[in-house]
Amino acid sequence: MKYYIIAGEASGDLHASNLMKALLKEDPNADFRFWGGDLMEQVGGILVKHYRELAFMGFVEVLFNLKTIFRNISFCKDDITAFQPDAIIFVDYPGFNLRIAKWAKKQGFVTHFYISPQIWAWKENRITEIKRDIDHMYVILPFEKDFYEKKHNFPVHFVGHPLLDAIAHQDLVIPKDFKKEHKLDSRPIIALLPGSRKQEISKMLETMLSITNDFKDHQFVIAGAPSQEPEFYKPFIKKKNVHLVMNKTYDVLSLSTAALVTSGTATLETALFKVPEVVCYKGSSISYQIAKRIIKLDYISLVNLIMEKEVVKELIQNEFNKKSLKRELEKILIFENRKTIFGGYFELERKLGGTGASEKTARLIHNSIKN
């Protein structure tokens, strides 16, 4: 069978690569053509476009890059037409993927969407196009099944969260060897996960690094994003108490005592590694004001959204400052507070279901084609 897969971010690259591995078990002759990243390329097939070329975030940046975005859409349609896949698999990245899905459905292609757009947070009106353009939807958050089926009468498959698979397959890290390789000392590690896009990283790291001198008994390690080059981080690591480790976020988290994390998938990854965290977010003033009026949620982190209560502290926009960050980091280093957070994390993992999201999704996709 021929599969055309579109993943537009680092997290999508991870989950799509695991899905591809699972599809190969179901269909050893699977022929992959895809938009994604290095992990997908390692599985095999043809990488058409790397997600580094697609990473635009925020309302303002998208406006400035509309020409590139529309050029990518046009190219994608032509590429799919030439490939003639048995299935198109969209992995998250809804702004781009739903546009392609609308076109693909009209052309008679079978459309699969893995990792639902977060329309329960904003743009709920997208349900109309999802029901029209998506043949099979695979959701990964427990509350999404009820959202689609009970509220919108649209059948979906709850497959569990693929992060559980990714973390379960993580190789064991030997602390002594890892610290020696990356020139780290014996002090406890505080992980810094500032995001994956340049303007996001720059904005977040400036404040995150402002508190390093207040925690001399710890060492700070920036988990460098695979979408960036090491040189990009050099201006940020002039301080003696800061280190950079590229493309090994899970290894860093597995050895960390605490973490400062930019809102996004990384907040859930950090929780599943059982690392107490402070969730941070600061966008441009314009983007934030627009988002505040559109997004109707009590929390911004997946951890708190899934748990429907505050398990981890969120510092948003003006609250994300040196004073607040120092205070909240001090709190999550206290034993009693850590115990409470760990309790929340174990309940979170129970809610997410077990491992096997990639295998379940691959089986459903392959069976739908056979039938």
Tab-separated table of C-alpha atoms in Angstrom:
chain	number	residue	atom	x	y	z
A	1	MET	CA	0.000	0.000	0.000
A	2	LYS	CA	1.067	3.608	-0.590
A	3	TYR	CA	0.880	6.057	2.326
A	4	TYR	CA	1.293	9.836	2.098
A	5	ILE	CA	1.948	11.291	5.556
A	6	ILE	CA	2.082	14.956	6.580
A	7	ALA	CA	3.660	15.945	9.919
A	8	GLY	CA	4.626	19.592	10.358
A	9	GLU	CA	6.442	19.702	13.699
A	10	ALA	CA	9.032	17.851	15.794
A	11	SER	CA	6.351	16.117	17.878
A	12	GLY	CA	4.563	15.042	14.701
A	13	ASP	CA	7.834	13.634	13.351
A	14	LEU	CA	8.186	11.512	16.496
A	15	HIS	CA	4.634	10.156	16.465
A	16	ALA	CA	4.517	9.666	12.700
A	17	SER	CA	7.807	7.728	12.780
A	18	ASN	CA	6.384	5.327	15.369
A	19	LEU	CA	3.183	5.013	13.330
A	20	MET	CA	5.273	4.181	10.237
A	21	LYS	CA	7.103	1.438	12.156
A	22	ALA	CA	3.752	0.007	13.229
A	23	LEU	CA	2.377	0.212	9.673
A	24	LEU	CA	5.386	-1.766	8.414
A	25	LYS	CA	4.422	-4.580	10.801
A	26	GLU	CA	0.909	-4.604	9.342
A	27	ASP	CA	2.067	-3.993	5.770
A	28	PRO	CA	5.731	-4.964	5.160
A	29	ASN	CA	5.546	-3.586	1.608
A	30	ALA	CA	4.344	-0.158	2.740
A	31	ASP	CA	5.530	2.647	0.464
A	32	PHE	CA	5.922	5.946	2.358
A	33	ARG	CA	6.160	9.468	0.995
A	34	PHE	CA	6.002	12.202	3.607
A	35	TRP	CA	6.452	15.670	5.002
A	36	GLY	CA	8.214	15.367	8.345
A	37	GLY	CA	11.652	15.064	9.848
A	38	ASP	CA	14.737	13.006	10.582
A	39	LEU	CA	12.944	10.318	12.609
A	40	MET	CA	10.508	9.561	9.794
A	41	GLU	CA	13.368	9.510	7.302
A	42	GLN	CA	15.181	6.932	9.439
A	43	VAL	CA	12.201	4.569	9.118
A	44	GLY	CA	12.348	4.750	5.325
A	45	GLY	CA	10.583	6.242	2.340
A	46	ILE	CA	10.870	9.612	0.626
A	47	LEU	CA	11.090	12.828	2.668
A	48	VAL	CA	9.454	15.494	0.509
A	49	LYS	CA	9.799	18.498	2.815
A	50	HIS	CA	11.344	18.912	6.282
A	51	TYR	CA	9.250	20.443	9.055
A	52	ARG	CA	11.984	23.049	9.603
A	53	GLU	CA	10.655	24.719	6.449
A	54	LEU	CA	7.127	24.827	7.856
A	55	ALA	CA	7.514	26.111	11.417
A	56	PHE	CA	5.515	29.332	11.683
A	57	MET	CA	3.741	30.166	14.921
A	58	GLY	CA	1.504	32.941	16.214
A	59	PHE	CA	-0.983	35.020	14.259
A	60	VAL	CA	1.553	37.681	13.291
A	61	GLU	CA	4.260	35.343	11.975
A	62	VAL	CA	1.734	33.391	9.908
A	63	LEU	CA	0.589	36.639	8.265
A	64	PHE	CA	4.161	37.504	7.292
A	65	ASN	CA	4.689	34.062	5.728
A	66	LEU	CA	1.431	33.586	3.831
A	67	LYS	CA	3.176	33.429	0.457
A	68	THR	CA	5.377	30.521	1.567
A	69	ILE	CA	2.433	28.735	3.164
A	70	PHE	CA	0.300	28.932	0.000
A	71	ARG	CA	3.252	27.807	-2.126
A	72	ASN	CA	3.641	24.753	0.128
A	73	ILE	CA	-0.070	23.950	-0.161
A	74	SER	CA	0.077	24.055	-3.954
A	75	PHE	CA	3.204	21.898	-4.054
A	76	CYS	CA	1.659	19.362	-1.667
A	77	LYS	CA	-1.437	18.924	-3.842
A	78	ASP	CA	0.687	18.316	-6.931
A	79	ASP	CA	2.892	15.839	-5.067
A	80	ILE	CA	-0.073	13.829	-3.759
A	81	THR	CA	-1.609	13.729	-7.227
A	82	ALA	CA	1.613	12.335	-8.683
A	83	PHE	CA	2.003	9.726	-5.899
A	84	GLN	CA	-1.641	8.500	-5.860
A	85	PRO	CA	-1.604	7.089	-2.301
A	86	ASP	CA	-4.024	4.490	-0.928
A	87	ALA	CA	-4.287	6.608	2.216
A	88	ILE	CA	-3.328	10.124	3.264
A	89	ILE	CA	-2.431	10.353	6.944
A	90	PHE	CA	-2.474	13.798	8.537
A	91	VAL	CA	-0.560	14.047	11.817
A	92	ASP	CA	-1.688	17.028	13.905
A	93	TYR	CA	-0.629	20.344	12.228
A	94	PRO	CA	-4.264	21.327	11.532
A	95	GLY	CA	-3.848	24.740	9.899
A	96	PHE	CA	-2.071	23.164	6.943
A	97	ASN	CA	-3.491	19.650	7.071
A	98	LEU	CA	-7.167	20.568	7.062
A	99	ARG	CA	-6.640	22.649	3.923
A	100	ILE	CA	-5.083	19.666	2.178
A	101	ALA	CA	-7.783	17.339	3.534
A	102	LYS	CA	-10.536	19.479	1.994
A	103	TRP	CA	-8.886	19.210	-1.405
A	104	ALA	CA	-7.950	15.521	-0.997
A	105	LYS	CA	-11.489	14.476	-0.116
A	106	LYS	CA	-12.814	16.155	-3.271
A	107	GLN	CA	-10.221	14.230	-5.294
A	108	GLY	CA	-11.467	10.932	-3.872
A	109	PHE	CA	-8.514	10.150	-1.591
A	110	VAL	CA	-9.118	8.388	1.737
A	111	THR	CA	-8.254	10.755	4.604
A	112	HIS	CA	-7.004	9.734	8.048
A	113	PHE	CA	-6.274	12.253	10.827
A	114	TYR	CA	-4.004	11.071	13.649
A	115	ILE	CA	-3.900	13.352	16.714
A	116	SER	CA	-6.990	15.521	16.502
A	117	PRO	CA	-6.878	19.286	16.083
A	118	GLN	CA	-7.605	20.839	19.477
A	119	ILE	CA	-10.958	22.231	18.391
A	120	TRP	CA	-12.232	21.762	21.936
A	121	ALA	CA	-9.915	24.678	22.807
A	122	TRP	CA	-10.587	27.004	19.905
A	123	LYS	CA	-12.046	27.042	16.400
A	124	GLU	CA	-14.762	24.573	17.348
A	125	ASN	CA	-16.470	25.529	14.097
A	126	ARG	CA	-13.815	23.407	12.367
A	127	ILE	CA	-15.991	20.417	13.275
A	128	THR	CA	-17.975	21.090	10.090
A	129	GLU	CA	-14.955	20.635	7.834
A	130	ILE	CA	-13.640	17.706	9.873
A	131	LYS	CA	-16.951	15.834	9.488
A	132	ARG	CA	-16.958	16.656	5.779
A	133	ASP	CA	-13.304	16.009	4.925
A	134	ILE	CA	-11.948	13.369	7.329
A	135	ASP	CA	-12.879	9.716	6.821
A	136	HIS	CA	-11.157	8.369	9.946
A	137	MET	CA	-10.179	10.342	13.076
A	138	TYR	CA	-7.831	8.910	15.737
A	139	VAL	CA	-7.895	10.839	19.038
A	140	ILE	CA	-5.302	10.596	21.804
A	141	LEU	CA	-6.863	12.432	24.762
A	142	PRO	CA	-9.547	10.699	26.843
A	143	PHE	CA	-12.060	13.571	26.785
A	144	GLU	CA	-11.872	13.964	22.999
A	145	LYS	CA	-13.978	10.871	22.266
A	146	ASP	CA	-16.973	12.276	24.159
A	147	PHE	CA	-16.385	15.695	22.625
A	148	TYR	CA	-16.663	14.323	19.096
A	149	GLU	CA	-19.222	11.570	19.577
A	150	LYS	CA	-21.594	12.988	22.191
A	151	LYS	CA	-21.381	16.679	21.389
A	152	HIS	CA	-20.915	16.502	17.614
A	153	ASN	CA	-22.183	13.051	16.596
A	154	PHE	CA	-18.942	12.204	14.785
A	155	PRO	CA	-17.493	8.705	15.413
A	156	VAL	CA	-13.775	8.610	16.284
A	157	HIS	CA	-11.226	6.084	17.550
A	158	PHE	CA	-9.603	6.688	20.957
A	159	VAL	CA	-6.196	5.013	20.605
A	160	GLY	CA	-4.381	6.283	23.714
A	161	HIS	CA	-1.510	8.738	23.808
A	162	PRO	CA	1.541	7.979	21.613
A	163	LEU	CA	3.856	9.653	24.126
A	164	LEU	CA	3.390	6.599	26.338
A	165	ASP	CA	4.865	4.492	23.531
A	166	ALA	CA	7.716	6.903	22.851
A	167	ILE	CA	8.697	6.995	26.512
A	168	ALA	CA	8.296	3.237	27.004
A	169	HIS	CA	10.722	2.650	24.115
A	170	GLN	CA	13.258	5.106	25.518
A	171	ASP	CA	16.701	3.578	26.064
A	172	LEU	CA	17.968	3.509	29.633
A	173	VAL	CA	20.334	6.390	30.355
A	174	ILE	CA	23.362	5.778	32.567
A	175	PRO	CA	23.711	9.022	34.580
A	176	LYS	CA	27.478	8.833	35.043
A	177	ASP	CA	28.129	8.298	31.318
A	178	PHE	CA	25.625	10.929	30.210
A	179	LYS	CA	27.053	13.578	32.531
A	180	LYS	CA	30.595	12.794	31.436
A	181	GLU	CA	29.660	12.977	27.737
A	182	HIS	CA	28.006	16.379	28.143
A	183	LYS	CA	30.469	17.817	30.696
A	184	LEU	CA	27.906	17.981	33.502
A	185	ASP	CA	28.864	17.818	37.165
A	186	SER	CA	27.202	15.958	40.036
A	187	ARG	CA	24.671	18.675	40.952
A	188	PRO	CA	20.941	18.001	40.380
A	189	ILE	CA	19.714	19.021	36.919
A	190	ILE	CA	17.025	21.575	36.190
A	191	ALA	CA	15.873	21.076	32.599
A	192	LEU	CA	14.957	24.043	30.420
A	193	LEU	CA	12.542	23.251	27.580
A	194	PRO	CA	11.993	26.630	25.895
A	195	GLY	CA	10.140	25.362	22.812
A	196	SER	CA	11.072	24.464	19.262
A	197	ARG	CA	10.781	27.663	17.194
A	198	LYS	CA	13.359	30.453	17.153
A	199	GLN	CA	11.231	33.367	18.269
A	200	GLU	CA	9.611	31.221	20.961
A	201	ILE	CA	12.958	29.961	22.277
A	202	SER	CA	14.504	33.440	22.389
A	203	LYS	CA	11.555	34.900	24.264
A	204	MET	CA	11.336	32.072	26.800
A	205	LEU	CA	15.050	31.521	27.476
A	206	GLU	CA	15.702	35.138	28.359
A	207	THR	CA	13.473	34.833	31.429
A	208	MET	CA	14.295	31.207	32.227
A	209	LEU	CA	18.013	31.975	32.369
A	210	SER	CA	17.503	35.047	34.546
A	211	ILE	CA	17.209	32.847	37.656
A	212	THR	CA	20.213	30.538	37.214
A	213	ASN	CA	22.369	32.420	39.726
A	214	ASP	CA	19.682	31.937	42.378
A	215	PHE	CA	20.081	28.140	42.242
A	216	LYS	CA	23.816	27.557	42.507
A	217	ASP	CA	23.264	24.101	44.039
A	218	HIS	CA	21.730	22.977	40.733
A	219	GLN	CA	22.893	22.981	37.108
A	220	PHE	CA	20.642	24.144	34.282
A	221	VAL	CA	20.505	22.158	31.048
A	222	ILE	CA	18.817	23.471	27.911
A	223	ALA	CA	17.221	20.663	25.919
A	224	GLY	CA	18.059	21.807	22.389
A	225	ALA	CA	15.244	21.302	19.879
A	226	PRO	CA	15.913	19.103	16.827
A	227	SER	CA	14.500	21.882	14.642
A	228	GLN	CA	17.421	24.177	15.558
A	229	GLU	CA	21.186	24.167	15.104
A	230	PRO	CA	23.511	24.278	18.161
A	231	GLU	CA	24.881	27.666	17.018
A	232	PHE	CA	21.483	29.241	17.623
A	233	TYR	CA	21.798	28.570	21.366
A	234	LYS	CA	25.363	29.861	21.800
A	235	PRO	CA	24.386	33.395	22.891
A	236	PHE	CA	22.278	31.843	25.662
A	237	ILE	CA	24.913	29.569	27.201
A	238	LYS	CA	27.591	32.089	28.123
A	239	LYS	CA	26.660	31.684	31.777
A	240	LYS	CA	28.715	29.092	33.633
A	241	ASN	CA	25.705	27.430	35.198
A	242	VAL	CA	24.037	26.619	31.845
A	243	HIS	CA	24.694	23.687	29.529
A	244	LEU	CA	23.244	22.694	26.159
A	245	VAL	CA	22.343	19.139	25.150
A	246	MET	CA	21.025	18.806	21.597
A	247	ASN	CA	18.348	16.371	20.403
A	248	LYS	CA	18.209	14.412	23.663
A	249	THR	CA	15.235	15.892	25.471
A	250	TYR	CA	14.091	12.543	26.878
A	251	ASP	CA	17.572	11.729	28.169
A	252	VAL	CA	17.738	15.130	29.872
A	253	LEU	CA	14.280	14.712	31.422
A	254	SER	CA	15.060	11.210	32.664
A	255	LEU	CA	17.878	12.666	34.801
A	256	SER	CA	16.229	15.936	35.866
A	257	THR	CA	15.038	17.010	39.297
A	258	ALA	CA	12.772	19.790	37.991
A	259	ALA	CA	11.963	21.557	34.729
A	260	LEU	CA	10.864	24.897	33.312
A	261	VAL	CA	8.757	24.101	30.263
A	262	THR	CA	7.157	26.159	27.518
A	263	SER	CA	3.491	25.275	27.080
A	264	GLY	CA	2.906	22.522	24.525
A	265	THR	CA	3.427	18.784	24.177
A	266	ALA	CA	6.593	19.055	26.288
A	267	THR	CA	4.506	19.714	29.412
A	268	LEU	CA	2.963	16.254	29.072
A	269	GLU	CA	6.302	14.623	28.239
A	270	THR	CA	7.816	16.150	31.370
A	271	ALA	CA	4.942	14.857	33.501
A	272	LEU	CA	5.248	11.334	32.089
A	273	PHE	CA	8.939	11.359	33.067
A	274	LYS	CA	7.731	12.283	36.579
A	275	VAL	CA	9.628	15.582	36.664
A	276	PRO	CA	7.985	18.410	38.663
A	277	GLU	CA	7.633	21.400	36.344
A	278	VAL	CA	6.627	25.020	35.993
A	279	VAL	CA	4.735	25.629	32.747
A	280	CYS	CA	5.577	28.903	31.011
A	281	TYR	CA	4.080	30.855	28.143
A	282	LYS	CA	4.650	34.310	26.698
A	283	GLY	CA	3.556	35.324	23.203
A	284	SER	CA	3.650	38.647	21.409
A	285	SER	CA	1.178	41.157	22.860
A	286	ILE	CA	-0.955	41.063	19.717
A	287	SER	CA	-1.010	37.258	19.470
A	288	TYR	CA	-1.812	36.921	23.169
A	289	GLN	CA	-4.688	39.410	23.075
A	290	ILE	CA	-6.191	37.647	20.051
A	291	ALA	CA	-5.728	34.198	21.598
A	292	LYS	CA	-7.234	35.293	24.916
A	293	ARG	CA	-10.443	36.267	23.146
A	294	ILE	CA	-10.661	33.082	21.088
A	295	ILE	CA	-9.453	30.325	23.410
A	296	LYS	CA	-11.877	29.435	26.193
A	297	LEU	CA	-9.944	27.134	28.523
A	298	ASP	CA	-9.197	27.139	32.228
A	299	TYR	CA	-5.612	25.949	31.636
A	300	ILE	CA	-2.974	25.997	28.890
A	301	SER	CA	-0.974	22.874	29.789
A	302	LEU	CA	-2.102	19.423	28.688
A	303	VAL	CA	-1.387	18.107	32.177
A	304	ASN	CA	-3.941	20.391	33.827
A	305	LEU	CA	-6.428	20.125	30.952
A	306	ILE	CA	-6.527	16.332	31.141
A	307	MET	CA	-6.703	16.336	34.943
A	308	GLU	CA	-9.261	19.187	34.955
A	309	LYS	CA	-7.415	20.804	37.874
A	310	GLU	CA	-4.087	22.488	38.580
A	311	VAL	CA	-1.433	19.820	38.987
A	312	VAL	CA	1.404	22.019	37.690
A	313	LYS	CA	1.779	25.788	38.041
A	314	GLU	CA	1.260	27.868	34.894
A	315	LEU	CA	2.946	31.248	34.441
A	316	ILE	CA	1.292	33.012	31.517
A	317	GLN	CA	2.275	36.251	29.757
A	318	ASN	CA	3.003	38.961	32.371
A	319	GLU	CA	3.080	36.365	35.174
A	320	PHE	CA	6.070	34.810	33.430
A	321	ASN	CA	8.801	36.934	35.011
A	322	LYS	CA	11.961	36.422	37.053
A	323	LYS	CA	10.324	36.895	40.455
A	324	SER	CA	7.435	34.485	39.828
A	325	LEU	CA	9.630	31.897	38.137
A	326	LYS	CA	12.111	31.870	41.032
A	327	ARG	CA	9.282	31.508	43.548
A	328	GLU	CA	7.589	28.635	41.694
A	329	LEU	CA	10.830	26.751	41.033
A	330	GLU	CA	11.692	26.959	44.733
A	331	LYS	CA	8.282	25.454	45.534
A	332	ILE	CA	8.698	22.384	43.311
A	333	LEU	CA	12.067	21.613	44.901
A	334	ILE	CA	10.357	21.163	48.294
A	335	PHE	CA	9.712	17.495	49.176
A	336	GLU	CA	6.061	17.815	50.261
A	337	ASN	CA	5.117	19.763	47.139
A	338	ARG	CA	6.875	17.204	44.966
A	339	LYS	CA	4.887	14.377	46.562
A	340	THR	CA	1.640	16.124	45.633
A	341	ILE	CA	2.787	16.640	42.038
A	342	PHE	CA	3.863	12.996	41.711
A	343	GLY	CA	0.415	11.894	42.882
A	344	GLY	CA	-1.145	13.976	40.127
A	345	TYR	CA	1.267	12.558	37.554
A	346	PHE	CA	0.401	8.936	38.372
A	347	GLU	CA	-3.318	9.701	38.075
A	348	LEU	CA	-2.645	11.462	34.759
A	349	GLU	CA	-0.896	8.396	33.361
A	350	ARG	CA	-3.805	6.186	34.416
A	351	LYS	CA	-6.250	8.476	32.594
A	352	LEU	CA	-4.244	8.334	29.371
A	353	GLY	CA	-4.614	4.555	29.065
A	354	GLY	CA	-1.858	2.109	28.251
A	355	THR	CA	0.761	1.936	25.543
A	356	GLY	CA	0.050	0.837	21.979
A	357	ALA	CA	-1.378	3.970	20.318
A	358	SER	CA	0.823	3.565	17.240
A	359	GLU	CA	-0.034	-0.119	16.822
A	360	LYS	CA	-3.785	0.444	17.300
A	361	THR	CA	-3.812	3.286	14.781
A	362	ALA	CA	-1.739	1.369	12.229
A	363	ARG	CA	-4.053	-1.638	12.492
A	364	LEU	CA	-7.153	0.513	12.036
A	365	ILE	CA	-5.659	2.316	9.030
A	366	HIS	CA	-4.486	-0.875	7.345
A	367	ASN	CA	-7.785	-2.681	7.961
A	368	SER	CA	-9.752	0.256	6.553
A	369	ILE	CA	-7.759	0.050	3.313
A	370	LYS	CA	-8.138	-3.733	3.036
A	371	ASN	CA	-11.878	-3.451	3.533
